[in-house]
mmCIF file of C-alpha atoms and ligand atoms in Angstrom:
data_model
loop_
_atom_site.group_PDB
_atom_site.id
_atom_site.type_symbol
_atom_site.label_atom_id
_atom_site.label_comp_id
_atom_site.label_asym_id
_atom_site.label_seq_id
_atom_site.Cartn_x
_atom_site.Cartn_y
_atom_site.Cartn_z
ATOM 1 C CA MET A 1 0.065 -0.069 -0.284
ATOM 2 C CA SER A 2 1.593 2.911 -1.256
ATOM 3 C CA HIS A 3 1.945 5.632 1.890
ATOM 4 C CA LEU A 4 1.081 9.496 1.601
ATOM 5 C CA THR A 5 3.590 11.774 2.530
ATOM 6 C CA VAL A 6 2.203 14.942 2.336
ATOM 7 C CA ILE A 7 -1.471 15.348 1.467
ATOM 8 C CA PRO A 8 -1.797 18.072 -1.459
ATOM 9 C CA GLY A 9 -3.079 21.048 -0.821
ATOM 10 C CA GLY A 10 -4.030 19.617 2.824
ATOM 11 C CA GLY A 11 -3.235 22.939 4.528
ATOM 12 C CA SER A 12 -5.044 25.368 2.167
ATOM 13 C CA ARG A 13 -8.541 23.332 2.149
ATOM 14 C CA ARG A 14 -8.950 24.490 5.888
ATOM 15 C CA PRO A 15 -12.168 26.684 6.075
ATOM 16 C CA ALA A 16 -13.132 30.155 8.302
ATOM 17 C CA ARG A 17 -12.928 28.844 11.708
ATOM 18 C CA ALA A 18 -16.020 30.855 12.594
ATOM 19 C CA GLY A 19 -18.808 28.606 12.838
ATOM 20 C CA ALA A 20 -17.250 25.865 12.289
ATOM 21 C CA ALA A 21 -18.032 22.935 14.715
ATOM 22 C CA THR A 22 -16.798 22.830 18.336
ATOM 23 C CA SER A 23 -17.193 18.829 18.677
ATOM 24 C CA VAL A 24 -17.880 15.993 16.206
ATOM 25 C CA ARG A 25 -19.027 12.543 17.088
ATOM 26 C CA VAL A 26 -18.285 9.614 15.312
ATOM 27 C CA GLU A 27 -19.395 5.960 14.824
ATOM 28 C CA ALA A 28 -16.808 3.190 13.688
ATOM 29 C CA PRO A 29 -17.115 -0.507 13.758
ATOM 30 C CA GLY A 30 -15.428 -3.820 15.174
ATOM 31 C CA LYS A 31 -15.678 -6.615 12.874
ATOM 32 C CA VAL A 32 -14.850 -10.550 12.808
ATOM 33 C CA ASN A 33 -13.263 -12.237 10.226
ATOM 34 C CA LEU A 34 -15.423 -14.716 7.917
ATOM 35 C CA PHE A 35 -11.957 -15.898 6.506
ATOM 36 C CA LEU A 36 -8.403 -15.813 7.141
ATOM 37 C CA SER A 37 -5.739 -17.354 5.153
ATOM 38 C CA ALA A 38 -2.317 -16.594 5.781
ATOM 39 C CA GLY A 39 0.887 -17.284 3.457
ATOM 40 C CA ALA A 40 4.322 -17.396 4.944
ATOM 41 C CA PRO A 41 5.761 -13.963 6.237
ATOM 42 C CA GLY A 42 7.557 -11.682 4.022
ATOM 43 C CA ALA A 43 10.728 -9.840 4.527
ATOM 44 C CA ASP A 44 8.942 -7.149 6.689
ATOM 45 C CA GLY A 45 7.364 -9.940 9.005
ATOM 46 C CA TYR A 46 3.789 -9.281 7.672
ATOM 47 C CA HIS A 47 1.739 -12.619 6.271
ATOM 48 C CA PRO A 48 0.332 -11.926 2.892
ATOM 49 C CA LEU A 49 -3.556 -12.490 3.600
ATOM 50 C CA THR A 50 -6.702 -13.135 1.803
ATOM 51 C CA THR A 51 -9.122 -12.240 4.488
ATOM 52 C CA VAL A 52 -13.098 -11.366 4.966
ATOM 53 C CA PHE A 53 -14.049 -8.595 6.858
ATOM 54 C CA GLN A 54 -17.311 -8.358 8.238
ATOM 55 C CA ALA A 55 -18.437 -5.105 10.677
ATOM 56 C CA VAL A 56 -20.223 -5.860 13.421
ATOM 57 C CA ARG A 57 -22.878 -3.765 15.450
ATOM 58 C CA LEU A 58 -19.985 -3.469 18.388
ATOM 59 C CA ILE A 59 -19.623 0.145 17.961
ATOM 60 C CA GLU A 60 -16.381 2.744 19.065
ATOM 61 C CA THR A 61 -17.554 6.444 19.980
ATOM 62 C CA VAL A 62 -14.839 8.909 19.566
ATOM 63 C CA THR A 63 -16.003 12.970 20.374
ATOM 64 C CA ALA A 64 -13.109 15.140 18.823
ATOM 65 C CA ARG A 65 -13.752 18.553 20.793
ATOM 66 C CA ARG A 66 -11.846 21.471 19.676
ATOM 67 C CA GLN A 67 -9.614 22.808 22.288
ATOM 68 C CA SER A 68 -9.123 26.392 23.785
ATOM 69 C CA TYR A 69 -6.498 28.782 22.500
ATOM 70 C CA ALA A 70 -5.055 28.362 25.796
ATOM 71 C CA ALA A 71 -4.647 24.425 24.958
ATOM 72 C CA ALA A 72 -4.047 24.642 21.286
ATOM 73 C CA GLY A 73 -1.520 22.130 20.275
ATOM 74 C CA THR A 74 -2.061 19.304 22.272
ATOM 75 C CA ILE A 75 -3.949 16.109 21.658
ATOM 76 C CA THR A 76 -5.506 14.265 24.415
ATOM 77 C CA LEU A 77 -7.542 11.265 25.272
ATOM 78 C CA SER A 78 -9.997 10.536 28.214
ATOM 79 C CA LEU A 79 -11.801 7.384 28.117
ATOM 80 C CA GLU A 80 -15.650 7.601 28.648
ATOM 81 C CA GLU A 81 -15.408 4.619 30.968
ATOM 82 C CA SER A 82 -13.650 1.721 32.233
ATOM 83 C CA HIS A 83 -14.493 -1.979 33.458
ATOM 84 C CA GLY A 84 -12.441 -4.284 35.856
ATOM 85 C CA LEU A 85 -12.057 -7.143 33.312
ATOM 86 C CA ALA A 86 -9.472 -7.649 30.855
ATOM 87 C CA GLY A 87 -11.039 -8.556 27.327
ATOM 88 C CA THR A 88 -13.957 -6.290 28.092
ATOM 89 C CA PRO A 89 -14.242 -2.291 27.328
ATOM 90 C CA GLY A 90 -11.864 -0.275 28.927
ATOM 91 C CA THR A 91 -8.569 -2.612 30.013
ATOM 92 C CA SER A 92 -6.172 -4.074 28.099
ATOM 93 C CA PRO A 93 -4.394 -7.565 29.284
ATOM 94 C CA ALA A 94 -1.625 -5.269 30.460
ATOM 95 C CA GLY A 95 -4.083 -3.211 32.867
ATOM 96 C CA PRO A 96 -5.691 -0.027 31.689
ATOM 97 C CA LEU A 97 -5.569 1.093 28.403
ATOM 98 C CA PRO A 98 -3.398 4.042 27.605
ATOM 99 C CA THR A 99 -4.320 7.507 26.696
ATOM 100 C CA ASP A 100 -0.820 8.545 25.153
ATOM 101 C CA SER A 101 0.700 7.899 22.003
ATOM 102 C CA ARG A 102 0.632 4.540 22.687
ATOM 103 C CA ASN A 103 -3.023 4.542 22.173
ATOM 104 C CA LEU A 104 -3.970 4.159 18.103
ATOM 105 C CA ALA A 105 -6.755 6.887 18.466
ATOM 106 C CA VAL A 106 -3.988 9.060 19.804
ATOM 107 C CA ARG A 107 -1.636 8.169 16.970
ATOM 108 C CA ALA A 108 -4.359 8.693 14.445
ATOM 109 C CA ALA A 109 -4.688 12.551 15.387
ATOM 110 C CA GLN A 110 -1.181 12.961 15.231
ATOM 111 C CA LEU A 111 -0.455 11.296 12.031
ATOM 112 C CA LEU A 112 -3.381 13.711 10.733
ATOM 113 C CA ALA A 113 -2.394 16.399 11.634
ATOM 114 C CA GLU A 114 1.436 16.226 10.927
ATOM 115 C CA ARG A 115 0.271 15.178 7.221
ATOM 116 C CA THR A 116 -1.648 18.370 6.731
ATOM 117 C CA GLY A 117 0.093 20.920 9.121
ATOM 118 C CA ILE A 118 -2.501 21.097 11.514
ATOM 119 C CA ASP A 119 -1.205 22.414 15.345
ATOM 120 C CA ASP A 120 -4.437 22.986 16.656
ATOM 121 C CA GLY A 121 -4.609 19.964 18.864
ATOM 122 C CA VAL A 122 -8.169 18.346 20.099
ATOM 123 C CA ASP A 123 -9.278 16.720 23.128
ATOM 124 C CA LEU A 124 -10.486 13.271 22.165
ATOM 125 C CA LEU A 125 -13.402 11.342 24.123
ATOM 126 C CA LEU A 126 -13.129 7.375 23.311
ATOM 127 C CA ARG A 127 -16.251 5.220 24.380
ATOM 128 C CA LYS A 128 -15.417 1.492 23.880
ATOM 129 C CA ARG A 129 -17.675 -1.377 23.266
ATOM 130 C CA VAL A 130 -15.215 -3.698 21.273
ATOM 131 C CA PRO A 131 -13.646 -5.621 23.607
ATOM 132 C CA VAL A 132 -9.637 -4.576 23.987
ATOM 133 C CA ALA A 133 -6.974 -7.135 22.486
ATOM 134 C CA GLY A 134 -9.837 -9.904 21.592
ATOM 135 C CA GLY A 135 -9.209 -10.248 18.121
ATOM 136 C CA MET A 136 -11.944 -7.514 16.655
ATOM 137 C CA ALA A 137 -10.499 -4.517 15.659
ATOM 138 C CA GLY A 138 -11.495 -2.217 18.588
ATOM 139 C CA GLY A 139 -8.638 -0.106 18.442
ATOM 140 C CA SER A 140 -8.847 0.195 14.827
ATOM 141 C CA ALA A 141 -12.210 1.084 14.996
ATOM 142 C CA ASP A 142 -10.971 4.247 17.514
ATOM 143 C CA ALA A 143 -8.541 5.153 15.160
ATOM 144 C CA ALA A 144 -10.563 5.219 11.878
ATOM 145 C CA ALA A 145 -13.440 7.114 13.744
ATOM 146 C CA THR A 146 -10.390 9.035 15.218
ATOM 147 C CA LEU A 147 -9.348 10.195 11.306
ATOM 148 C CA VAL A 148 -12.963 10.746 10.530
ATOM 149 C CA ALA A 149 -13.961 13.234 13.377
ATOM 150 C CA CYS A 150 -10.466 15.039 12.806
ATOM 151 C CA ASN A 151 -10.516 15.226 9.236
ATOM 152 C CA GLN A 152 -14.239 17.192 10.177
ATOM 153 C CA LEU A 153 -13.511 18.935 13.118
ATOM 154 C CA TRP A 154 -9.955 20.467 11.874
ATOM 155 C CA GLY A 155 -11.320 20.786 8.106
ATOM 156 C CA THR A 156 -8.539 19.166 6.956
ATOM 157 C CA GLY A 157 -10.825 17.917 3.892
ATOM 158 C CA LEU A 158 -9.180 14.519 3.012
ATOM 159 C CA SER A 159 -11.195 11.977 0.767
ATOM 160 C CA LEU A 160 -12.085 8.544 2.471
ATOM 161 C CA GLY A 161 -9.457 7.058 -0.244
ATOM 162 C CA GLU A 162 -6.913 9.691 1.537
ATOM 163 C CA LEU A 163 -8.224 8.699 5.159
ATOM 164 C CA MET A 164 -7.986 4.692 4.468
ATOM 165 C CA ALA A 165 -3.967 5.040 3.187
ATOM 166 C CA LEU A 166 -3.382 6.987 6.661
ATOM 167 C CA ALA A 167 -5.593 4.223 8.248
ATOM 168 C CA SER A 168 -3.059 1.796 6.688
ATOM 169 C CA GLU A 169 0.078 3.325 8.216
ATOM 170 C CA LEU A 170 -1.329 3.062 11.590
ATOM 171 C CA GLY A 171 -1.919 -0.588 11.149
ATOM 172 C CA ALA A 172 -3.574 -3.287 8.732
ATOM 173 C CA ASP A 173 -6.721 -3.550 10.291
ATOM 174 C CA CYS A 174 -7.470 0.658 10.792
ATOM 175 C CA ALA A 175 -8.920 0.959 6.860
ATOM 176 C CA PHE A 176 -11.551 -1.473 7.284
ATOM 177 C CA PRO A 177 -13.504 0.487 9.736
ATOM 178 C CA LEU A 178 -13.456 3.316 7.397
ATOM 179 C CA LEU A 179 -15.264 1.430 4.935
ATOM 180 C CA GLY A 180 -17.703 -1.441 7.052
ATOM 181 C CA ALA A 181 -20.121 -3.418 5.966
ATOM 182 C CA THR A 182 -17.838 -6.818 4.292
ATOM 183 C CA ALA A 183 -14.796 -6.438 2.509
ATOM 184 C CA VAL A 184 -12.343 -8.955 1.153
ATOM 185 C CA GLY A 185 -9.057 -7.623 2.370
ATOM 186 C CA TYR A 186 -5.656 -8.834 0.749
ATOM 187 C CA GLY A 187 -2.013 -7.978 0.911
ATOM 188 C CA ARG A 188 -1.528 -7.300 4.753
ATOM 189 C CA GLY A 189 -5.687 -7.063 4.801
ATOM 190 C CA ASP A 190 -5.268 -3.585 4.051
ATOM 191 C CA GLU A 191 -5.867 -3.573 0.145
ATOM 192 C CA LEU A 192 -9.565 -3.716 0.583
ATOM 193 C CA SER A 193 -12.530 -4.774 -1.859
ATOM 194 C CA PRO A 194 -16.340 -4.305 -0.928
ATOM 195 C CA LEU A 195 -18.110 -7.454 -1.158
ATOM 196 C CA MET A 196 -21.989 -7.849 -1.740
ATOM 197 C CA THR A 197 -23.996 -9.548 0.802
ATOM 198 C CA ARG A 198 -27.497 -9.598 1.632
ATOM 199 C CA GLY A 199 -29.329 -9.968 5.053
ATOM 200 C CA THR A 200 -28.470 -9.585 8.669
ATOM 201 C CA TYR A 201 -26.217 -12.040 10.530
ATOM 202 C CA HIS A 202 -26.561 -12.911 13.982
ATOM 203 C CA TRP A 203 -23.440 -13.733 16.114
ATOM 204 C CA VAL A 204 -22.673 -14.486 19.909
ATOM 205 C CA MET A 205 -18.827 -12.862 20.971
ATOM 206 C CA ALA A 206 -17.506 -15.171 24.085
ATOM 207 C CA LEU A 207 -14.779 -12.856 25.879
ATOM 208 C CA ALA A 208 -11.787 -14.312 27.035
ATOM 209 C CA ARG A 209 -10.607 -13.071 30.646
ATOM 210 C CA GLU A 210 -7.244 -12.209 29.200
ATOM 211 C CA GLY A 211 -6.393 -10.523 25.544
ATOM 212 C CA LEU A 212 -3.721 -12.345 23.127
ATOM 213 C CA SER A 213 -1.230 -10.435 21.053
ATOM 214 C CA THR A 214 -1.286 -10.230 17.656
ATOM 215 C CA PRO A 215 2.596 -10.455 16.560
ATOM 216 C CA GLU A 216 2.579 -13.749 19.197
ATOM 217 C CA VAL A 217 -0.286 -15.486 17.357
ATOM 218 C CA PHE A 218 1.245 -14.815 14.010
ATOM 219 C CA THR A 219 4.329 -16.051 15.158
ATOM 220 C CA HIS A 220 2.662 -18.993 16.918
ATOM 221 C CA LEU A 221 1.297 -19.897 13.570
ATOM 222 C CA ASP A 222 4.656 -19.830 12.009
ATOM 223 C CA GLN A 223 5.989 -21.962 14.614
ATOM 224 C CA MET A 224 3.506 -24.989 14.070
ATOM 225 C CA ARG A 225 3.818 -24.601 10.507
ATOM 226 C CA SER A 226 7.994 -25.151 10.121
ATOM 227 C CA ASP A 227 7.359 -27.489 13.180
ATOM 228 C CA SER A 228 5.011 -29.788 10.449
ATOM 229 C CA GLU A 229 6.800 -31.068 6.965
ATOM 230 C CA PRO A 230 7.526 -28.867 4.724
ATOM 231 C CA GLY A 231 5.146 -29.230 1.529
ATOM 232 C CA GLU A 232 2.132 -30.361 3.894
ATOM 233 C CA PRO A 233 -1.135 -28.371 3.301
ATOM 234 C CA SER A 234 -0.299 -26.904 6.593
ATOM 235 C CA ASP A 235 2.931 -24.915 5.255
ATOM 236 C CA PRO A 236 1.107 -22.725 2.559
ATOM 237 C CA GLY A 237 3.552 -19.714 0.821
ATOM 238 C CA GLU A 238 0.467 -18.061 -0.387
ATOM 239 C CA PRO A 239 -2.672 -17.392 0.908
ATOM 240 C CA ALA A 240 -5.655 -19.160 -0.351
ATOM 241 C CA PRO A 241 -8.448 -17.260 -2.409
ATOM 242 C CA VAL A 242 -11.711 -16.849 -0.786
ATOM 243 C CA PRO A 243 -14.016 -19.589 -1.637
ATOM 244 C CA ALA A 244 -16.523 -18.965 -4.092
ATOM 245 C CA GLY A 245 -19.343 -20.887 -2.263
ATOM 246 C CA LEU A 246 -18.231 -18.110 0.504
ATOM 247 C CA GLY A 247 -19.377 -15.197 -2.104
ATOM 248 C CA ALA A 248 -22.271 -17.309 -2.926
ATOM 249 C CA ALA A 249 -23.339 -17.652 0.865
ATOM 250 C CA LEU A 250 -23.052 -13.784 1.592
ATOM 251 C CA ARG A 251 -24.957 -12.698 -2.023
ATOM 252 C CA ALA A 252 -28.179 -15.584 -1.034
ATOM 253 C CA GLY A 253 -27.997 -14.144 2.857
ATOM 254 C CA ASP A 254 -27.561 -18.169 3.669
ATOM 255 C CA ALA A 255 -26.107 -17.919 7.057
ATOM 256 C CA ALA A 256 -26.227 -22.271 7.655
ATOM 257 C CA ALA A 257 -24.216 -22.429 3.811
ATOM 258 C CA LEU A 258 -21.958 -19.374 5.026
ATOM 259 C CA ALA A 259 -21.296 -20.949 8.631
ATOM 260 C CA ALA A 260 -19.642 -24.087 6.120
ATOM 261 C CA CYS A 261 -17.228 -21.736 4.803
ATOM 262 C CA LEU A 262 -15.844 -20.145 7.838
ATOM 263 C CA ARG A 263 -11.889 -20.544 8.056
ATOM 264 C CA ASN A 264 -9.696 -18.517 10.353
ATOM 265 C CA ASP A 265 -6.180 -19.855 9.784
ATOM 266 C CA LEU A 266 -4.900 -18.125 12.640
ATOM 267 C CA GLN A 267 -7.704 -20.217 14.758
ATOM 268 C CA ALA A 268 -5.119 -23.228 15.598
ATOM 269 C CA ALA A 269 -2.390 -21.006 16.575
ATOM 270 C CA ALA A 270 -4.691 -19.318 19.310
ATOM 271 C CA VAL A 271 -6.136 -22.491 20.540
ATOM 272 C CA ASP A 272 -2.751 -23.899 20.943
ATOM 273 C CA LEU A 273 -1.877 -20.953 22.953
ATOM 274 C CA ARG A 274 -5.240 -21.029 24.892
ATOM 275 C CA PRO A 275 -6.398 -24.473 24.750
ATOM 276 C CA GLU A 276 -9.726 -23.322 26.466
ATOM 277 C CA LEU A 277 -10.806 -21.696 23.534
ATOM 278 C CA GLY A 278 -11.629 -24.838 21.362
ATOM 279 C CA GLN A 279 -13.933 -25.945 24.455
ATOM 280 C CA VAL A 280 -15.736 -22.536 23.986
ATOM 281 C CA ILE A 281 -16.321 -23.047 20.522
ATOM 282 C CA GLY A 282 -17.729 -26.939 21.421
ATOM 283 C CA VAL A 283 -20.315 -25.395 24.102
ATOM 284 C CA ALA A 284 -21.339 -22.750 21.670
ATOM 285 C CA GLU A 285 -21.587 -25.334 19.012
ATOM 286 C CA GLN A 286 -23.836 -27.689 21.068
ATOM 287 C CA ALA A 287 -26.010 -25.255 22.064
ATOM 288 C CA GLY A 288 -27.320 -24.663 18.418
ATOM 289 C CA ALA A 289 -24.629 -22.080 16.985
ATOM 290 C CA LEU A 290 -24.346 -22.989 13.508
ATOM 291 C CA ARG A 291 -20.300 -22.293 13.935
ATOM 292 C CA ALA A 292 -18.106 -21.193 16.223
ATOM 293 C CA ILE A 293 -14.761 -19.906 15.066
ATOM 294 C CA VAL A 294 -11.609 -17.372 16.943
ATOM 295 C CA SER A 295 -12.021 -13.950 15.694
ATOM 296 C CA GLY A 296 -8.904 -12.621 14.164
ATOM 297 C CA SER A 297 -6.219 -13.498 16.545
ATOM 298 C CA GLY A 298 -8.463 -14.053 18.813
ATOM 299 C CA PRO A 299 -8.980 -14.567 22.051
ATOM 300 C CA THR A 300 -12.861 -13.782 21.195
ATOM 301 C CA VAL A 301 -14.588 -16.519 20.057
ATOM 302 C CA ALA A 302 -17.516 -16.010 17.274
ATOM 303 C CA ALA A 303 -20.672 -17.859 17.278
ATOM 304 C CA LEU A 304 -22.657 -17.264 14.078
ATOM 305 C CA VAL A 305 -26.188 -18.465 15.273
ATOM 306 C CA PRO A 306 -29.537 -19.002 12.951
ATOM 307 C CA ASP A 307 -31.353 -15.875 14.716
ATOM 308 C CA ALA A 308 -31.372 -13.405 18.021
ATOM 309 C CA THR A 309 -33.271 -15.988 19.815
ATOM 310 C CA SER A 310 -30.836 -18.789 19.269
ATOM 311 C CA GLY A 311 -28.385 -15.958 20.468
ATOM 312 C CA VAL A 312 -29.825 -15.731 23.439
ATOM 313 C CA ARG A 313 -29.261 -19.607 24.374
ATOM 314 C CA VAL A 314 -25.628 -19.751 23.096
ATOM 315 C CA ALA A 315 -24.799 -16.428 25.051
ATOM 316 C CA ARG A 316 -26.357 -18.352 28.037
ATOM 317 C CA ALA A 317 -25.051 -21.389 27.643
ATOM 318 C CA LEU A 318 -21.448 -19.671 27.013
ATOM 319 C CA GLU A 319 -22.340 -17.987 30.651
ATOM 320 C CA ALA A 320 -22.840 -20.849 32.064
ATOM 321 C CA SER A 321 -19.364 -23.018 31.242
ATOM 322 C CA GLY A 322 -17.658 -20.798 32.997
ATOM 323 C CA LEU A 323 -15.020 -20.838 30.587
ATOM 324 C CA VAL A 324 -15.466 -17.048 29.659
ATOM 325 C CA ALA A 325 -15.618 -13.749 30.768
ATOM 326 C CA GLY A 326 -18.976 -12.849 29.611
ATOM 327 C CA THR A 327 -20.732 -12.395 26.125
ATOM 328 C CA VAL A 328 -22.285 -10.030 23.964
ATOM 329 C CA ARG A 329 -24.542 -10.219 21.167
ATOM 330 C CA CYS A 330 -24.506 -8.336 17.860
ATOM 331 C CA ASP A 331 -25.932 -8.219 14.392
ATOM 332 C CA ALA A 332 -24.157 -7.731 11.134
ATOM 333 C CA PRO A 333 -23.118 -6.224 8.834
ATOM 334 C CA VAL A 334 -22.775 -2.579 9.606
ATOM 335 C CA ALA A 335 -21.443 0.985 7.776
ATOM 336 C CA GLY A 336 -18.383 2.143 8.522
ATOM 337 C CA ALA A 337 -17.012 4.670 10.371
ATOM 338 C CA ARG A 338 -19.264 8.026 10.414
ATOM 339 C CA VAL A 339 -20.107 11.175 11.496
ATOM 340 C CA VAL A 340 -23.254 10.919 14.042
ATOM 341 C CA GLY A 341 -22.769 14.264 16.085
HETATM 342 O O1 C5P B 401 -0.425 -3.770 11.381
HETATM 343 P P1 C5P B 401 -0.322 -4.180 12.823
HETATM 344 O O2 C5P B 401 0.105 -3.389 13.810
HETATM 345 O O3 C5P B 401 -2.042 -4.374 12.960
HETATM 346 O O4 C5P B 401 -0.034 -5.485 12.834
HETATM 347 C C1 C5P B 401 -0.044 -6.255 14.190
HETATM 348 C C2 C5P B 401 1.087 -7.258 14.316
HETATM 349 O O5 C5P B 401 0.385 -8.375 13.766
HETATM 350 C C3 C5P B 401 2.306 -6.995 12.752
HETATM 351 O O6 C5P B 401 3.386 -6.257 13.617
HETATM 352 C C4 C5P B 401 2.588 -8.844 12.711
HETATM 353 O O7 C5P B 401 3.426 -8.726 13.550
HETATM 354 C C5 C5P B 401 1.225 -8.929 12.686
HETATM 355 N N1 C5P B 401 0.510 -9.241 11.407
HETATM 356 C C6 C5P B 401 1.022 -9.970 10.558
HETATM 357 N N2 C5P B 401 0.682 -10.062 9.491
HETATM 358 C C7 C5P B 401 -0.500 -9.351 8.763
HETATM 359 C C8 C5P B 401 -0.852 -8.564 9.726
HETATM 360 C C9 C5P B 401 -0.189 -8.605 11.266
HETATM 361 O O8 C5P B 401 2.034 -11.104 10.823
HETATM 362 N N3 C5P B 401 -1.055 -9.512 7.528
#
């Protein structure tokens, strides 16, 4: 993916400040990977992917507020609320979410400011609904929402394509929440192409007590593959293409057919690192899920259910199992990052 160094005309696109909004609120969705095939890592350490993202109705909200002139020039972040459990909104496996430049939302605002020559600063307020370090791209959704919010607040006027290029610099999963709905991702997963789908899909997300690190899961996958004999099907150089059946199931709105096509190459590595995830998958499928898979690099397990009612049953069974920190039910697909206030 090409990286922008300068946004042409960025600095000159700012409107007069008189009458400009003092705050902009943006929502952006989390995601589940319906399909993820990973090839062997390249020289940059990244794995070439073929993946299908679906945006789910677990929504991150970023409010960007203009600063007083006295404070101008700083980028601050506060979290709207924080629960005590890792794997649930507000905390990471390493403790409370950082609010400095380790946070993708802050990095997104910094990157946009740098590339457009803006030094106004901004106060960001983040409300999290996507599990932290859960394999559902919550941090990426925060970055996407921040880019859209600051682009509007600062009047920088970048196009969706320009914002997506910036998002890709922040992380492989950061561009998708700008697009939302359902899309295939190639390359690092950031070269996106929308997919046509019909209908609504119902998911139950089983949250883990502790997050998993994405690089650790990818590295473990490489380790498992190198431990197997070269040439075995588990040792691919190139990622597999999206099966025709998956596209057909999505176009037909057929959840059962989609279930049969779900695939995640990272699942074996995540389950090997965290064996109880295998049990979580079993509980969900026994309770009526069409199929349950690890979401992205995990440890969230995403159970595709036939309808909202069976979702309640599956969620109850998961909670009764004692294996999960909690469950959230959501439908999909939903739109990408958008201004709501
Ligand atoms: O791009 P992002 O920072 O989200 O990726 C986190 C890590 O996940 C990378 O540093 C890399 O170790 C791993 N990764 C990968 N191949 C991808 C995407 C991510 O190996 N396509």
